[in-house]
Amino acid sequence: MSFSGTTTRGILRLWLILACCCLLGGFFAGSEAVAGEVSLLRLGGGVERYEVGPHLEILEDAAGQWGIDDITKPAFNEVFTPIHSFSINRGVSASTYWVRFSLSQQKGEDSARSRKIPWLLDIGWPFFEQVNGYMVSGATSHSPPTIAPVPFYDVFRPIGGPHSKDQGLLARLPKLVSAEQTIYLRLRPNGVFFLHPVLCTVKSYLETSTLRMLCFGIYLGLLLALLLYNLFLYFCLRDRSYLWYVASIAAIGIYFLGINRLTFEFLIDYPPTTILRINLVTLSASLIALVLFARSFLQTRERVPRIDRAMQGLLILLLAALLQVPFMPLSYLNRCYLVVGGLVPFGLVISSAVCWRRGYRPARFLVLSWGIYGACGLVYALTFMGLLPFNQVTFHSFQAGSVLEAILLSFALADRINLLRQEREQLSHSERRHKELAVTDGLTGLYNRRYFETQIDLEIEGSDRLGQKLTLMMLDVDNFKVFNDRFGHQAGDHVLATLGGIMFSCVRDRDVACRYGGEEFTIILPGGQNSTAVEIYERINGELEAHRFGTEGQSAGRITMSIGVAEHLPGESAESLLRRADRALYEAKARGRNQIVIASREPEAAFFSCFDSSSSSNQPYL
C-alpha cells in the first residue's frame, strides 16, 4: 500500500488537529477561574472536601530570603496576588513561593465530634525540596499574631523511613475555631512548581485515594497485560521488536508510578529529589526503547537509511540527557527533557509516515499511535512549562496517551504478524508453484520425465517394502510424425495437449501420468495390475474415439495409441521394469498399432498377451 504526498500532508494536518484538540481540552478543563476578591474559607455544614485554590494568594520570593516573621507583617498584605483558580502552575522555576489562605470553622461545628476528626491539607504535588506550614491567628493592632507550625509528615504512609518524618504529602491542621485563621505555606520547588491544595477530612482523603488507586490500578493492569502478552510473543518469535516494546512499557509504567507519587508513598523512602531523578532515568529508558523499537519494527536501516540516521541522532540526544541526570540541577533537566522528549514522538510520526508511504502497511498503526502519544505529550510538556493549567486532564494527558499508544502498537505488532503470515503463505505458494513447474510438462500439464524417473524408484521401493502390486504403462501416439508433416507442428501440439487432458481424466487419483518424451507417455499404477492397465486403456481409447483432429478444412480422423504394459516383479529394478514395458510397446507397434500388449511375467520370455482394439473380443488374449 502506498500513498501520495497529499496523504502525507493530510496525516500532518490530522496530527495538528489532534494536538489542538488536546490543548484546548486541557485549557478549558483548567479554566475554572473564580472571579472576585479572595474570600474566607468557612468549614462546616457537613462538607468534607474543599478546594483551597479560589481562596489562595501567592507571593514569589526569588531570593528565598523571607521568613514567616517577615511575611506576616502588615507591609506584605498588599503584595500577595490572588489566584482565582483551583490550581497554581509556575512551570519550571527555581524561586521560593509563599502562599496563604484564611479559614474558619462555623459556629457549632467545633464540637467534640468535630475535634476528633481533624482536617488534612493535601498540597497535591509532593516533589518540593522544602515545605513549611504555619497557622497564624490572633493578630491585632496592639499584639503580634500567634504562629503555630503546621508540619508535613508521613500521614497514612506505610513506609516509616527517615525521610518520611519531615517530608510528606499532608499536613494535619491544628484545632480550628470560629475566629479567622490564616495558613501560610513556604514552598521551594524541585524544578517544577505545581500546587493544587485541597482541605479534606480523613474519610474524604481515603475515599479519594481509593479512587486514585483504582484508576491507576486499571492503568497498570493494562500495561502489565500488554507487557506479558508481547513478552510471550518475543519468546515465541524471537523478534527484537517485541523486546524493545516490552522494555518501553515497563519503563513508562515505572515512570508514572513515581510521577503519580505512588513510589513516594508506598515503595521507597527516598528524598523527593532522588525520586524525580529516578523518574527521569525511567523516562529516558522508555524513550530510548521506543526509538529502538521503531528502528527494528520499521526496518529503517534497510528501508530508509536517512531516517535511520535521524533516529540514531535521537538516541545520542537521549543518552546525553540521561548521563546528565545524576549531577545537573533539576530545573535544567526538566527544560532539557521537555525539548528532547518532545522531539521523539514527532520524529517517530515522521518516520512511520515515510515507511507507510513507501508501502509498509503496519506503519499506519504507528502513525496513529505516535500521533496520539505526541499530542498528549505536547499537552504534558506545555503543562510542565507553565503554559497550560495544572489539572487532572493536563497532568494525566501523557499517561492516557501512553496507554493508548501501547494498545495501538500492539495492533501494529499483530498486523505485522498477519503480514508476515501472508508473506510466508505467498512464498510457500510460490515455492510449490515453482516445484510444480519444475516437474510439470508445459504442453500437456502432466508430470515430466525428471519427475517420472524420481517417482518410479520411490514407487518400486514402496511396492517391495509393502508387498503391493505395481504396474507401468508406456503409451505412444501412432503415426505421429506423419500427422506432424501433414498438418504442422501446431496441430501436433494440440493433439499432445488433448491427450494430456484425456490421460489426466482417465487415471485414478493415485496414478502418476507423465510425458516421457516427444509423443511417448508413461503411467505408473501403484497397487495396480494388468487388469487395471486394461481398464485405463479402455477409458483412454473411448475418449479418443470421440475426438477428431486436424486443421480447418482437413480432418485427420481418429488418433490411436499403442500401449505396452509391464507388472513389477519382486526385487525388479526400475530399468528392468521400464525395459519390459518398452518391449511390450514395440510389440504393439509391430502387431499393427492401436492395441495394448502386456509383457510376460518372466523377465526373459518373449511371449506377450495382446489386446487389439479392432478385435471383437473385449479381453486380452494369451
XYZ file of C-alpha atoms in Angstrom:
622
model
C 0.000 0.000 0.000
C 1.339 3.441 -0.851
C 0.030 6.920 -0.811
C 0.933 10.278 -2.220
C 2.373 13.409 -0.716
C -1.183 14.724 -0.409
C -1.917 11.945 2.077
C 1.263 12.791 3.979
C 0.100 16.362 4.353
C -3.285 15.024 5.436
C -1.630 12.995 8.204
C 0.267 16.042 9.416
C -2.929 18.106 9.394
C -4.679 15.341 11.339
C -1.872 15.319 13.890
C -2.082 19.103 14.280
C -5.873 18.920 14.735
C -5.406 16.199 17.350
C -2.789 18.253 19.180
C -5.024 21.338 19.107
C -7.943 19.331 20.490
C -5.772 18.079 23.347
C -4.508 21.613 24.045
C -7.999 23.096 24.045
C -9.288 20.273 26.208
C -6.531 20.853 28.736
C -7.018 24.600 28.672
C -10.776 24.580 29.145
C -10.564 21.842 31.766
C -8.357 24.147 33.770
C -10.148 27.412 33.096
C -12.188 27.277 36.290
C -11.248 30.826 37.207
C -13.190 32.213 40.119
C -13.852 35.911 39.812
C -13.971 38.387 42.641
C -11.987 39.013 45.805
C -10.362 36.256 47.814
C -12.894 35.123 50.374
C -12.655 33.426 53.722
C -12.882 29.636 53.585
C -15.606 28.583 56.015
C -15.648 24.931 57.050
C -18.780 23.127 58.142
C -22.255 22.256 57.022
C -21.382 18.584 56.543
C -18.992 19.281 53.629
C -15.882 17.097 53.859
C -13.783 18.437 50.978
C -12.897 21.981 49.912
C -10.892 23.369 47.025
C -8.424 25.837 48.530
C -7.323 27.420 45.222
C -10.085 30.071 44.934
C -9.196 31.328 48.434
C -5.433 31.320 47.805
C -2.928 34.161 47.407
C 0.665 33.794 46.228
C 3.932 35.719 46.563
C 7.197 34.891 44.790
C 10.359 35.063 46.889
C 13.008 34.760 44.179
C 15.928 35.014 46.617
C 14.294 32.858 49.291
C 15.192 35.432 51.953
C 11.879 35.997 53.774
C 10.768 34.138 56.834
C 7.386 33.773 58.476
C 8.051 36.776 60.710
C 8.617 38.950 57.624
C 5.645 37.658 55.668
C 3.141 38.245 58.485
C 3.987 41.945 58.717
C 1.226 44.302 57.532
C 3.501 45.633 54.766
C 3.254 42.293 52.920
C -0.534 42.172 52.862
C -0.716 44.174 49.627
C 1.936 42.213 47.703
C 0.181 38.860 47.718
C -1.646 38.124 44.454
C -4.998 36.286 44.377
C -5.078 33.043 42.359
C -8.775 32.804 41.413
C -8.209 29.241 40.205
C -8.224 25.764 41.680
C -4.506 25.206 40.977
C -1.228 27.035 40.500
C 1.263 26.288 37.741
C 4.506 28.254 37.552
C 6.241 25.655 35.353
C 9.983 25.208 35.714
C 11.081 27.552 38.457
C 13.874 27.920 40.980
C 12.119 30.560 43.093
C 10.660 30.075 46.552
C 6.944 30.834 46.869
C 4.711 31.847 49.754
C 1.017 31.018 49.555
C -1.697 31.773 52.097
C -5.409 31.381 52.670
C -7.713 32.254 55.537
C -10.272 29.875 57.044
C -12.536 29.405 59.993
C -14.855 26.760 61.368
C -18.514 27.696 61.501
C -20.009 28.115 64.941
C -21.440 24.983 66.401
C -19.124 22.836 64.369
C -16.197 22.929 66.818
C -17.849 20.228 68.891
C -16.261 17.170 70.413
C -17.142 15.126 67.326
C -15.518 17.663 65.033
C -12.350 17.843 67.109
C -11.926 14.080 66.874
C -11.861 14.218 63.041
C -9.034 16.614 62.106
C -8.768 18.436 58.804
C -5.991 17.443 56.401
C -4.281 19.780 53.932
C -3.190 17.929 50.776
C -0.878 20.039 48.604
C -1.341 17.702 45.583
C 2.308 17.759 44.414
C 4.851 16.130 46.743
C 8.033 16.970 44.858
C 9.120 20.057 46.752
C 12.579 20.409 48.133
C 11.159 22.043 51.233
C 7.639 22.660 52.555
C 6.977 24.719 55.697
C 3.496 25.333 57.024
C 2.313 27.847 59.637
C -1.030 28.750 61.181
C -1.288 32.443 62.098
C -4.087 33.738 64.305
C -4.941 36.392 66.873
C -3.218 39.336 65.190
C -4.314 42.798 66.475
C -3.000 46.298 66.186
C -1.575 46.035 69.703
C -0.225 42.478 69.752
C 1.692 40.263 67.339
C -0.022 37.209 65.878
C 0.285 33.734 67.270
C 2.285 31.497 64.934
C 1.978 27.715 65.200
C 3.884 25.331 62.893
C 1.892 23.013 60.658
C 4.215 20.061 59.930
C 4.003 17.957 56.780
C 4.842 14.375 57.608
C 4.001 10.744 56.863
C 0.245 10.731 57.321
C -1.068 7.301 56.174
C 2.266 6.354 54.638
C 3.120 2.657 55.030
C 6.822 3.491 54.833
C 8.324 4.815 58.016
C 11.858 5.694 56.988
C 13.905 8.735 57.984
C 12.729 10.912 55.095
C 9.048 10.309 55.779
C 9.340 12.036 59.160
C 9.846 15.507 57.774
C 8.713 15.323 54.145
C 5.192 14.244 53.259
C 2.081 14.950 51.292
C -0.295 16.020 54.018
C -0.477 18.411 56.930
C -2.758 17.759 59.890
C -4.183 21.138 60.849
C -4.401 22.154 64.499
C -7.803 22.543 66.114
C -9.855 25.120 64.234
C -12.139 27.682 65.824
C -14.750 30.085 64.554
C -12.294 33.010 64.503
C -10.344 33.741 61.324
C -7.039 31.878 60.975
C -4.523 32.105 58.142
C -2.428 29.227 56.795
C 0.938 30.201 55.294
C 2.953 27.762 53.174
C 6.555 28.304 52.187
C 7.319 26.133 49.130
C 10.701 25.613 47.500
C 10.220 23.558 44.306
C 12.435 20.861 42.850
C 12.488 22.238 39.324
C 8.715 22.440 38.702
C 6.120 24.304 40.735
C 2.637 22.766 40.769
C 0.102 23.295 43.525
C -3.444 22.016 43.844
C -4.272 22.279 47.547
C -7.315 20.576 48.990
C -8.673 20.655 52.529
C -10.480 17.459 53.472
C -11.400 15.098 56.259
C -9.711 11.769 56.807
C -12.728 9.969 55.333
C -12.725 12.111 52.194
C -8.978 11.682 51.756
C -9.219 7.882 51.983
C -12.134 7.771 49.528
C -10.252 9.932 47.029
C -7.073 7.879 47.473
C -9.018 4.658 46.880
C -10.441 6.026 43.636
C -6.988 7.218 42.581
C -5.527 3.781 43.313
C -8.322 2.092 41.369
C -7.734 4.256 38.283
C -4.005 3.747 38.423
C -4.506 0.021 39.027
C -6.536 -0.185 35.809
C -3.752 1.673 34.001
C -1.030 -0.610 35.364
C -3.191 -3.676 34.678
C -3.487 -2.731 31.004
C 0.250 -2.151 30.743
C 1.029 -5.394 32.539
C -1.302 -7.408 30.272
C 0.286 -5.891 27.154
C 3.755 -6.452 28.604
C 3.202 -10.150 29.373
C 1.474 -10.821 26.049
C 4.252 -9.250 23.995
C 6.935 -10.857 26.152
C 5.347 -14.210 25.329
C 5.389 -13.295 21.626
C 9.059 -12.363 21.898
C 9.983 -15.775 23.314
C 7.903 -17.434 20.580
C 9.100 -15.361 17.615
C 12.497 -14.106 18.829
C 11.800 -10.749 17.206
C 13.657 -7.943 18.980
C 10.852 -5.502 18.179
C 8.752 -7.158 20.883
C 11.597 -6.936 23.410
C 12.036 -3.194 22.872
C 8.274 -2.743 23.090
C 8.172 -4.627 26.421
C 11.065 -2.532 27.744
C 9.282 0.685 26.765
C 6.068 -0.387 28.524
C 7.922 -1.416 31.692
C 9.909 1.833 31.864
C 6.918 4.132 31.276
C 4.922 2.234 33.907
C 7.679 2.808 36.487
C 7.865 6.477 35.459
C 4.178 7.028 36.160
C 4.442 5.141 39.438
C 6.839 7.859 40.532
C 5.190 10.890 38.977
C 1.832 9.891 40.488
C 3.526 9.862 43.918
C 2.902 6.132 44.466
C 6.629 5.427 44.632
C 6.991 8.241 47.146
C 4.078 6.978 49.249
C 4.326 3.205 49.130
C 7.533 1.799 47.651
C 10.760 3.548 48.575
C 11.602 6.130 51.206
C 13.914 8.380 49.212
C 14.037 12.194 49.154
C 11.816 13.822 46.501
C 14.902 14.962 44.589
C 16.068 11.361 44.229
C 12.594 10.216 43.180
C 12.477 12.872 40.457
C 15.893 11.809 39.135
C 14.756 8.178 39.079
C 11.680 9.310 37.145
C 13.872 10.990 34.534
C 16.005 7.847 34.204
C 12.927 5.683 33.573
C 11.527 8.250 31.126
C 14.843 8.151 29.243
C 14.777 4.353 29.207
C 11.229 4.352 27.828
C 12.029 6.818 25.046
C 15.260 5.000 24.123
C 13.418 1.662 23.967
C 10.702 3.311 21.863
C 13.234 4.602 19.319
C 14.949 1.188 19.181
C 11.540 -0.415 18.697
C 10.824 1.951 15.793
C 14.162 1.148 14.134
C 13.584 -2.585 14.479
C 9.891 -2.607 13.576
C 10.162 -0.225 10.612
C 13.476 -1.737 9.467
C 14.739 1.763 8.800
C 18.316 0.640 8.176
C 17.189 -1.202 5.034
C 14.100 0.803 4.060
C 15.023 4.437 4.784
C 18.706 4.876 5.748
C 18.284 8.638 6.076
C 15.520 8.224 8.650
C 17.646 5.626 10.422
C 20.472 8.134 10.806
C 17.993 10.662 12.254
C 16.871 8.039 14.773
C 20.480 7.419 15.728
C 20.743 11.154 16.391
C 17.698 10.950 18.684
C 19.336 8.081 20.567
C 22.502 10.139 21.050
C 20.464 13.082 22.395
C 18.568 10.824 24.802
C 21.777 9.187 26.044
C 23.369 12.617 26.518
C 20.356 13.758 28.561
C 20.432 10.524 30.581
C 24.100 10.943 31.501
C 23.362 14.391 32.972
C 20.603 13.180 35.303
C 22.788 12.332 38.354
C 24.503 15.687 38.744
C 22.723 18.502 36.850
C 20.093 20.756 38.549
C 16.530 19.572 38.211
C 15.364 22.851 36.700
C 17.886 22.399 33.859
C 16.996 18.711 33.454
C 13.298 19.485 33.194
C 13.904 22.001 30.411
C 16.237 19.566 28.660
C 13.729 16.725 28.750
C 10.911 18.972 27.582
C 12.904 19.611 24.394
C 14.412 16.166 23.795
C 11.282 14.295 24.861
C 9.163 16.428 22.540
C 11.387 15.614 19.551
C 10.980 11.843 19.936
C 7.210 11.478 19.183
C 7.454 13.989 16.334
C 10.401 12.096 14.822
C 8.601 8.769 15.215
C 5.457 10.073 13.482
C 7.537 11.324 10.535
C 9.487 8.027 10.340
C 6.385 5.833 10.370
C 4.609 8.096 7.841
C 7.567 7.791 5.452
C 7.632 3.993 5.808
C 3.866 3.833 5.270
C 4.246 5.966 2.172
C 6.826 3.501 0.864
C 4.382 0.629 1.141
C 4.981 -0.796 4.628
C 1.391 -1.406 5.738
C 1.849 -1.950 9.542
C 3.337 1.555 9.825
C -0.168 3.044 9.597
C -0.877 1.966 13.189
C 2.380 3.617 14.261
C 1.370 6.905 12.645
C -1.856 6.898 14.655
C -0.366 5.663 17.943
C 2.598 8.026 17.954
C 0.394 10.869 16.747
C -1.788 10.424 19.841
C 1.295 9.895 22.013
C 2.908 13.068 20.672
C -0.240 15.193 21.028
C -0.736 14.078 24.636
C 2.978 14.530 25.291
C 2.743 18.078 23.940
C -0.033 18.897 26.415
C 2.047 17.345 29.208
C 5.154 19.315 28.207
C 3.289 22.617 27.982
C 1.880 21.932 31.435
C 5.391 21.494 32.814
C 6.403 24.706 31.076
C 3.608 26.567 32.875
C 1.711 27.375 29.673
C -1.322 25.211 30.497
C -3.198 24.906 33.798
C -2.240 22.123 36.187
C -5.285 19.847 36.463
C -6.358 16.229 36.082
C -6.666 16.493 32.288
C -3.336 18.142 31.529
C -1.317 16.307 34.180
C -2.626 12.857 33.179
C -2.694 13.524 29.423
C 0.671 11.864 28.819
C -0.356 8.881 30.929
C -3.561 8.433 28.917
C -1.579 8.839 25.690
C 0.923 6.194 26.791
C -1.723 3.515 27.318
C -3.439 4.347 24.008
C -0.063 4.225 22.302
C 0.704 0.842 23.888
C -2.629 -0.598 22.704
C -2.212 0.726 19.149
C 1.375 -0.517 18.992
C 0.045 -3.958 19.913
C -2.301 -3.665 16.937
C 0.692 -2.760 14.786
C 2.615 -5.797 16.029
C -0.417 -8.036 15.406
C -0.792 -6.573 11.917
C 2.879 -7.270 11.308
C 2.387 -10.915 12.359
C -0.535 -11.139 9.938
C 1.543 -9.543 7.176
C 4.434 -11.948 7.809
C 1.987 -14.870 7.755
C 0.592 -13.699 4.417
C 4.107 -13.280 3.048
C 5.025 -16.788 4.216
C 1.863 -18.194 2.608
C 2.648 -16.382 -0.638
C 6.234 -17.609 -0.500
C 5.077 -21.154 0.225
C 2.583 -20.971 -2.632
C 5.287 -19.599 -4.908
C 7.673 -22.380 -3.875
C 5.012 -25.006 -4.500
C 4.263 -23.429 -7.864
C 7.931 -23.427 -8.840
C 8.298 -27.034 -7.755
C 5.244 -27.948 -9.810
C 6.628 -26.105 -12.831
C 9.964 -27.879 -12.384
C 8.309 -31.325 -12.636
C 5.416 -30.476 -14.982
C 5.389 -30.630 -18.765
C 4.308 -27.239 -20.031
C 2.400 -28.544 -23.074
C 0.373 -31.434 -21.669
C 0.130 -30.463 -17.984
C 1.354 -33.945 -16.993
C 4.477 -34.683 -14.989
C 7.742 -34.610 -16.962
C 10.423 -37.262 -17.400
C 12.504 -35.969 -14.492
C 9.602 -36.489 -12.107
C 8.911 -39.939 -13.622
C 12.479 -41.110 -13.028
C 12.321 -39.990 -9.393
C 8.833 -41.335 -8.731
C 9.306 -44.793 -10.312
C 12.177 -45.511 -7.907
C 10.065 -44.436 -4.921
C 7.067 -46.490 -6.047
C 9.199 -49.621 -6.601
C 10.780 -49.197 -3.158
C 7.340 -48.884 -1.567
C 5.996 -51.847 -3.535
C 8.838 -54.121 -2.422
C 8.610 -52.974 1.191
C 4.829 -53.367 1.491
C 4.419 -56.316 -0.882
C 1.947 -54.450 -3.086
C 1.353 -54.628 -6.835
C 2.842 -52.041 -9.203
C 2.248 -51.743 -12.946
C 3.808 -49.494 -15.573
C 2.128 -48.414 -18.822
C 4.040 -46.936 -21.789
C 1.933 -45.193 -24.431
C 2.906 -43.888 -27.897
C 0.816 -41.972 -30.464
C 0.551 -43.927 -33.693
C 1.941 -42.323 -36.858
C 2.528 -39.003 -35.089
C 5.396 -37.963 -37.397
C 3.130 -38.376 -40.434
C 0.471 -36.279 -38.698
C 3.014 -33.515 -37.966
C 4.319 -33.496 -41.515
C 0.802 -33.237 -42.915
C -0.876 -30.825 -40.511
C 2.029 -28.955 -38.928
C 3.559 -28.806 -35.504
C 0.828 -26.581 -34.047
C -1.780 -29.211 -34.810
C 0.579 -31.820 -33.348
C 0.945 -29.811 -30.169
C -2.842 -29.596 -29.938
C -3.034 -33.398 -30.162
C -0.472 -33.823 -27.381
C -2.214 -31.260 -25.141
C -5.557 -33.004 -25.701
C -4.018 -36.392 -24.913
C -2.587 -34.950 -21.682
C -6.062 -33.853 -20.590
C -7.600 -37.217 -21.562
C -4.996 -39.183 -19.627
C -5.335 -36.975 -16.569
C -9.101 -37.545 -16.537
C -8.880 -41.314 -17.088
C -6.313 -42.348 -14.470
C -7.006 -42.927 -10.775
C -6.154 -40.309 -8.150
C -3.026 -42.144 -7.014
C -1.764 -42.903 -10.522
C 1.114 -40.880 -11.989
C 0.763 -39.841 -15.645
C 3.907 -38.422 -17.275
C 5.100 -37.255 -20.669
C 8.181 -39.362 -21.249
C 9.365 -37.553 -24.357
C 8.005 -36.482 -27.751
C 4.765 -38.416 -28.299
C 5.585 -41.047 -25.636
C 3.797 -41.170 -22.272
C 4.037 -43.297 -19.139
C 1.525 -44.076 -16.384
C 2.614 -45.525 -13.039
C -0.148 -47.551 -11.387
C 0.635 -48.005 -7.632
C -1.336 -51.014 -6.348
C -2.482 -51.763 -9.921
C -2.068 -54.879 -12.017
C -2.505 -55.829 -15.676
C -6.293 -55.704 -15.479
C -6.091 -52.163 -14.041
C -3.994 -51.102 -17.037
C -6.568 -52.614 -19.417
C -9.376 -50.648 -17.700
C -7.455 -47.384 -18.034
C -6.641 -48.205 -21.672
C -10.336 -48.731 -22.400
C -11.211 -45.363 -20.862
C -8.485 -43.580 -22.827
C -9.487 -45.383 -26.049
C -13.108 -44.421 -25.506
C -12.190 -40.752 -25.133
C -10.001 -40.870 -28.265
C -12.847 -42.291 -30.324
C -14.914 -39.193 -29.530
C -12.237 -36.759 -30.771
C -11.433 -35.781 -34.346
C -8.184 -33.978 -35.018
C -6.768 -31.981 -37.908
C -6.958 -28.419 -39.218
C -9.703 -26.347 -40.750
C -10.854 -27.993 -43.955
C -8.676 -31.072 -43.374
C -9.579 -33.858 -41.000
C -7.020 -36.395 -39.849
C -9.733 -38.617 -38.492
C -9.117 -40.577 -35.342
C -5.846 -40.612 -33.365
C -4.846 -44.012 -31.959
C -2.248 -45.151 -29.432
C -0.152 -48.253 -28.890
C 0.408 -49.300 -25.292
C 2.827 -51.631 -23.562
C 2.209 -52.833 -20.008
C 4.573 -54.472 -17.522
C 3.712 -55.595 -13.998
C 6.531 -55.162 -11.491
C 8.212 -58.358 -10.284
C 9.525 -58.632 -6.693
C 13.042 -57.241 -6.473
C 12.956 -55.943 -10.050
C 14.785 -52.679 -10.796
C 13.254 -49.644 -12.462
C 15.432 -50.148 -15.538
C 14.211 -53.740 -15.987
C 10.549 -52.765 -15.500
C 10.892 -49.899 -17.993
C 12.665 -52.169 -20.488
C 9.901 -54.792 -20.350
C 7.176 -52.152 -20.781
C 9.085 -50.645 -23.703
C 9.424 -54.090 -25.369
C 5.700 -54.598 -24.958
C 5.089 -51.197 -26.582
C 7.243 -52.090 -29.590
C 5.443 -55.423 -29.839
C 2.142 -53.489 -30.022
C 3.619 -51.371 -32.834
C 4.838 -54.484 -34.645
C 1.429 -56.147 -34.409
C -0.216 -53.250 -36.273
C -0.579 -50.423 -33.696
C -3.775 -49.280 -31.886
C -3.597 -52.042 -29.308
C -2.345 -52.928 -25.841
C 0.314 -55.590 -25.216
C 1.016 -56.989 -21.778
C 4.542 -58.158 -21.048
C 5.097 -61.680 -19.762
C 5.782 -62.082 -16.054
C 9.037 -63.838 -16.942
C 11.769 -61.208 -17.438
C 13.418 -63.006 -20.408
C 10.324 -64.588 -22.033
C 9.290 -63.474 -25.485
C 5.589 -64.196 -25.054
C 3.035 -61.385 -24.682
C -0.624 -61.092 -24.038
C -2.241 -58.875 -26.650
C -5.435 -56.887 -26.990
C -6.424 -55.459 -30.388
C -8.884 -52.591 -30.135
C -10.390 -53.535 -33.501
C -10.962 -57.110 -32.373
C -14.397 -58.283 -31.439
C -13.081 -59.632 -28.181
C -13.150 -57.331 -25.142
C -10.497 -59.271 -23.213
C -6.759 -59.666 -23.783
C -5.676 -62.996 -25.129
C -2.607 -65.045 -24.385
